[in-house]
mmCIF file of C-alpha atoms and ligand atoms in Angstrom:
data_model
loop_
_atom_site.group_PDB
_atom_site.id
_atom_site.type_symbol
_atom_site.label_atom_id
_atom_site.label_comp_id
_atom_site.label_asym_id
_atom_site.label_seq_id
_atom_site.Cartn_x
_atom_site.Cartn_y
_atom_site.Cartn_z
ATOM 1 C CA MET A 300 -64.866 47.552 -82.897
ATOM 2 C CA GLU A 301 -61.104 47.246 -84.399
ATOM 3 C CA VAL A 302 -61.213 46.193 -88.213
ATOM 4 C CA LEU A 303 -57.393 44.854 -87.714
ATOM 5 C CA ASN A 304 -54.997 45.946 -84.920
ATOM 6 C CA VAL A 305 -51.806 45.719 -86.442
ATOM 7 C CA ASP A 306 -49.599 47.048 -83.943
ATOM 8 C CA THR A 307 -49.906 44.808 -81.104
ATOM 9 C CA CYS A 308 -51.920 41.761 -82.548
ATOM 10 C CA ILE A 309 -49.980 39.014 -84.258
ATOM 11 C CA PHE A 310 -53.146 37.368 -86.006
ATOM 12 C CA CYS A 311 -53.535 40.597 -87.721
ATOM 13 C CA GLU A 312 -50.305 41.324 -89.020
ATOM 14 C CA ILE A 313 -50.072 37.468 -90.172
ATOM 15 C CA ILE A 314 -53.648 38.178 -91.810
ATOM 16 C CA THR A 315 -52.480 40.891 -93.788
ATOM 17 C CA GLY A 316 -49.167 40.322 -94.398
ATOM 18 C CA ARG A 317 -46.740 42.087 -92.900
ATOM 19 C CA LEU A 318 -45.520 38.636 -91.488
ATOM 20 C CA PRO A 319 -45.855 35.183 -92.385
ATOM 21 C CA GLY A 320 -48.319 32.193 -93.291
ATOM 22 C CA SER A 321 -48.881 29.115 -93.984
ATOM 23 C CA PHE A 322 -52.744 29.519 -94.986
ATOM 24 C CA VAL A 323 -55.344 26.876 -95.470
ATOM 25 C CA TYR A 324 -58.149 28.644 -95.836
ATOM 26 C CA ARG A 325 -59.255 32.252 -97.100
ATOM 27 C CA ASP A 326 -62.405 33.739 -97.795
ATOM 28 C CA GLN A 327 -64.157 37.172 -96.976
ATOM 29 C CA THR A 328 -64.756 35.757 -92.983
ATOM 30 C CA CYS A 329 -61.958 34.178 -92.193
ATOM 31 C CA ALA A 330 -58.393 32.517 -92.626
ATOM 32 C CA ALA A 331 -57.187 29.282 -91.650
ATOM 33 C CA PHE A 332 -53.827 28.683 -91.563
ATOM 34 C CA MET A 333 -50.892 26.115 -89.423
ATOM 35 C CA ASP A 334 -50.337 27.088 -85.920
ATOM 36 C CA LEU A 335 -46.459 27.896 -85.635
ATOM 37 C CA GLN A 336 -46.079 25.665 -82.433
ATOM 38 C CA PRO A 337 -47.869 22.854 -83.397
ATOM 39 C CA VAL A 338 -49.521 20.677 -80.799
ATOM 40 C CA ASN A 339 -48.824 18.035 -83.607
ATOM 41 C CA PRO A 340 -48.933 18.200 -87.965
ATOM 42 C CA GLY A 341 -51.656 19.720 -89.333
ATOM 43 C CA HIS A 342 -52.847 21.973 -86.340
ATOM 44 C CA LEU A 343 -54.524 24.816 -87.914
ATOM 45 C CA LEU A 344 -56.008 27.812 -86.200
ATOM 46 C CA VAL A 345 -58.668 29.146 -88.080
ATOM 47 C CA ILE A 346 -59.834 33.043 -86.616
ATOM 48 C CA PRO A 347 -62.467 35.820 -88.268
ATOM 49 C CA ASN A 348 -60.002 38.098 -90.577
ATOM 50 C CA GLN A 349 -61.565 40.826 -88.522
ATOM 51 C CA HIS A 350 -59.626 41.757 -84.815
ATOM 52 C CA SER A 351 -62.287 40.417 -81.921
ATOM 53 C CA ALA A 352 -60.392 39.508 -78.784
ATOM 54 C CA SER A 353 -62.360 37.497 -77.353
ATOM 55 C CA LEU A 354 -66.347 35.631 -78.102
ATOM 56 C CA ALA A 355 -67.789 38.377 -76.484
ATOM 57 C CA GLU A 356 -66.460 41.135 -79.279
ATOM 58 C CA MET A 357 -67.402 38.369 -82.359
ATOM 59 C CA ASP A 358 -70.296 38.399 -84.406
ATOM 60 C CA LEU A 359 -72.297 35.490 -84.115
ATOM 61 C CA ASP A 360 -73.150 34.754 -87.314
ATOM 62 C CA THR A 361 -69.055 35.284 -87.622
ATOM 63 C CA GLY A 362 -68.629 32.844 -84.962
ATOM 64 C CA ALA A 363 -70.639 30.177 -87.193
ATOM 65 C CA HIS A 364 -69.042 30.463 -90.642
ATOM 66 C CA ILE A 365 -66.009 29.941 -88.241
ATOM 67 C CA PHE A 366 -67.272 26.391 -86.752
ATOM 68 C CA LYS A 367 -68.204 25.827 -90.101
ATOM 69 C CA VAL A 368 -65.438 26.207 -91.918
ATOM 70 C CA ALA A 369 -63.418 24.557 -89.119
ATOM 71 C CA GLN A 370 -66.339 21.727 -89.153
ATOM 72 C CA GLU A 371 -64.474 21.373 -93.489
ATOM 73 C CA LEU A 372 -61.112 21.671 -92.811
ATOM 74 C CA ALA A 373 -61.566 19.083 -90.002
ATOM 75 C CA ALA A 374 -62.682 16.865 -92.674
ATOM 76 C CA ALA A 375 -59.854 18.256 -95.211
ATOM 77 C CA VAL A 376 -57.287 17.228 -91.986
ATOM 78 C CA ARG A 377 -58.051 13.728 -91.857
ATOM 79 C CA LYS A 378 -57.622 12.887 -95.685
ATOM 80 C CA SER A 379 -54.699 14.595 -96.545
ATOM 81 C CA GLY A 380 -52.207 11.594 -94.924
ATOM 82 C CA LEU A 381 -51.138 13.244 -92.171
ATOM 83 C CA ARG A 382 -51.651 11.341 -88.455
ATOM 84 C CA CYS A 383 -55.474 11.845 -87.406
ATOM 85 C CA GLU A 384 -56.976 9.497 -85.033
ATOM 86 C CA GLY A 385 -59.338 11.733 -83.633
ATOM 87 C CA LEU A 386 -59.324 15.493 -83.306
ATOM 88 C CA ASN A 387 -60.337 18.589 -80.729
ATOM 89 C CA LEU A 388 -62.037 21.993 -81.637
ATOM 90 C CA PHE A 389 -60.826 24.052 -79.345
ATOM 91 C CA LEU A 390 -61.441 27.914 -78.517
ATOM 92 C CA ALA A 391 -59.871 29.628 -75.243
ATOM 93 C CA ASP A 392 -60.997 32.596 -74.321
ATOM 94 C CA GLY A 393 -59.519 34.118 -71.903
ATOM 95 C CA GLU A 394 -56.446 33.827 -70.538
ATOM 96 C CA LEU A 395 -57.473 31.209 -67.532
ATOM 97 C CA ALA A 396 -59.017 29.401 -70.273
ATOM 98 C CA GLY A 397 -55.651 29.258 -71.984
ATOM 99 C CA GLN A 398 -55.975 32.467 -75.335
ATOM 100 C CA GLU A 399 -52.771 33.372 -75.071
ATOM 101 C CA VAL A 400 -53.139 35.862 -78.564
ATOM 102 C CA PHE A 401 -56.283 37.844 -78.072
ATOM 103 C CA HIS A 402 -57.972 37.931 -81.607
ATOM 104 C CA VAL A 403 -60.522 34.702 -81.407
ATOM 105 C CA HIS A 404 -59.223 32.316 -83.008
ATOM 106 C CA LEU A 405 -60.277 28.214 -83.412
ATOM 107 C CA HIS A 406 -57.697 25.586 -82.932
ATOM 108 C CA VAL A 407 -58.729 22.109 -85.316
ATOM 109 C CA LEU A 408 -56.250 20.058 -84.457
ATOM 110 C CA PRO A 409 -55.766 16.278 -85.534
ATOM 111 C CA ARG A 410 -54.921 13.275 -82.400
ATOM 112 C CA PHE A 411 -53.062 10.446 -82.546
ATOM 113 C CA GLY A 412 -52.482 7.727 -79.729
ATOM 114 C CA GLY A 413 -49.903 8.324 -77.367
ATOM 115 C CA ASP A 414 -49.246 12.034 -78.915
ATOM 116 C CA GLY A 415 -48.974 13.255 -75.697
ATOM 117 C CA PHE A 416 -52.051 16.069 -75.165
ATOM 118 C CA GLY A 417 -54.443 16.677 -73.089
ATOM 119 C CA PHE A 418 -56.775 17.827 -70.823
ATOM 120 C CA ARG A 419 -55.772 17.880 -66.845
ATOM 121 C CA PHE A 420 -59.082 17.946 -64.868
ATOM 122 C CA GLY A 421 -58.850 18.961 -61.307
ATOM 123 C CA PRO A 422 -58.582 17.548 -58.253
ATOM 124 C CA GLY A 423 -61.754 16.311 -56.762
ATOM 125 C CA TYR A 424 -62.715 15.302 -60.527
ATOM 126 C CA PRO A 425 -65.640 14.138 -60.533
ATOM 127 C CA VAL A 426 -68.212 15.482 -58.509
ATOM 128 C CA VAL A 427 -71.317 14.436 -59.733
ATOM 129 C CA ARG A 428 -73.597 17.604 -59.018
ATOM 130 C CA GLU A 429 -77.115 16.871 -57.390
ATOM 131 C CA ARG A 430 -79.971 17.627 -59.155
ATOM 132 C CA GLU A 431 -81.362 20.426 -57.828
ATOM 133 C CA VAL A 432 -78.309 22.245 -58.383
ATOM 134 C CA LEU A 433 -77.893 21.962 -62.026
ATOM 135 C CA ASP A 434 -81.178 22.462 -61.967
ATOM 136 C CA ARG A 435 -80.291 26.533 -59.869
ATOM 137 C CA ASP A 436 -77.391 26.908 -62.102
ATOM 138 C CA ALA A 437 -78.852 26.472 -64.998
ATOM 139 C CA GLY A 438 -81.778 28.962 -64.458
ATOM 140 C CA LEU A 439 -79.101 31.518 -63.393
ATOM 141 C CA ILE A 440 -77.874 31.140 -67.438
ATOM 142 C CA ARG A 441 -81.933 31.149 -68.449
ATOM 143 C CA ALA A 442 -81.907 34.260 -67.193
ATOM 144 C CA VAL A 443 -79.568 35.686 -68.676
ATOM 145 C CA LEU A 444 -80.979 34.242 -72.222
ATOM 146 C CA LYS A 445 -83.981 35.604 -71.415
ATOM 147 C CA ASN A 446 -82.854 39.164 -71.770
ATOM 148 C CA GLN A 447 -79.142 38.724 -74.094
HETATM 149 ZN ZN1 ZN B 192 -55.665 40.774 -84.028
#
């Protein structure tokens, strides 16, 4: 795993100071800064200091730490005076999931009524799955967990 990828990764450039960032938090494992194109004011990104393109590349302890920091930041955003009536923690893993910068980042996204942001369901949703199908799919995932 690469520690830093400063020639191709904008987040590594921010971490190293080659590009500016408006940081709210830094420690040995991760950093948090303002999203340059915020969905709403106060939109933060929490990223590992060590370059990881995807969840699969990032170790579990780092992931746990990033979530813990995001939870603390969410509480801070709510108390900051910025408009925040709700909040999303959002992580896109892979291009089809909406990931645009391939350095893992957890969004801390303040929300308020009428902000215009939202998730869109596909056509045909909701589909209530039969228990048999849910149990089969759960079995597929359990089988992988057993072998990890
Ligand atoms: Zn990076």
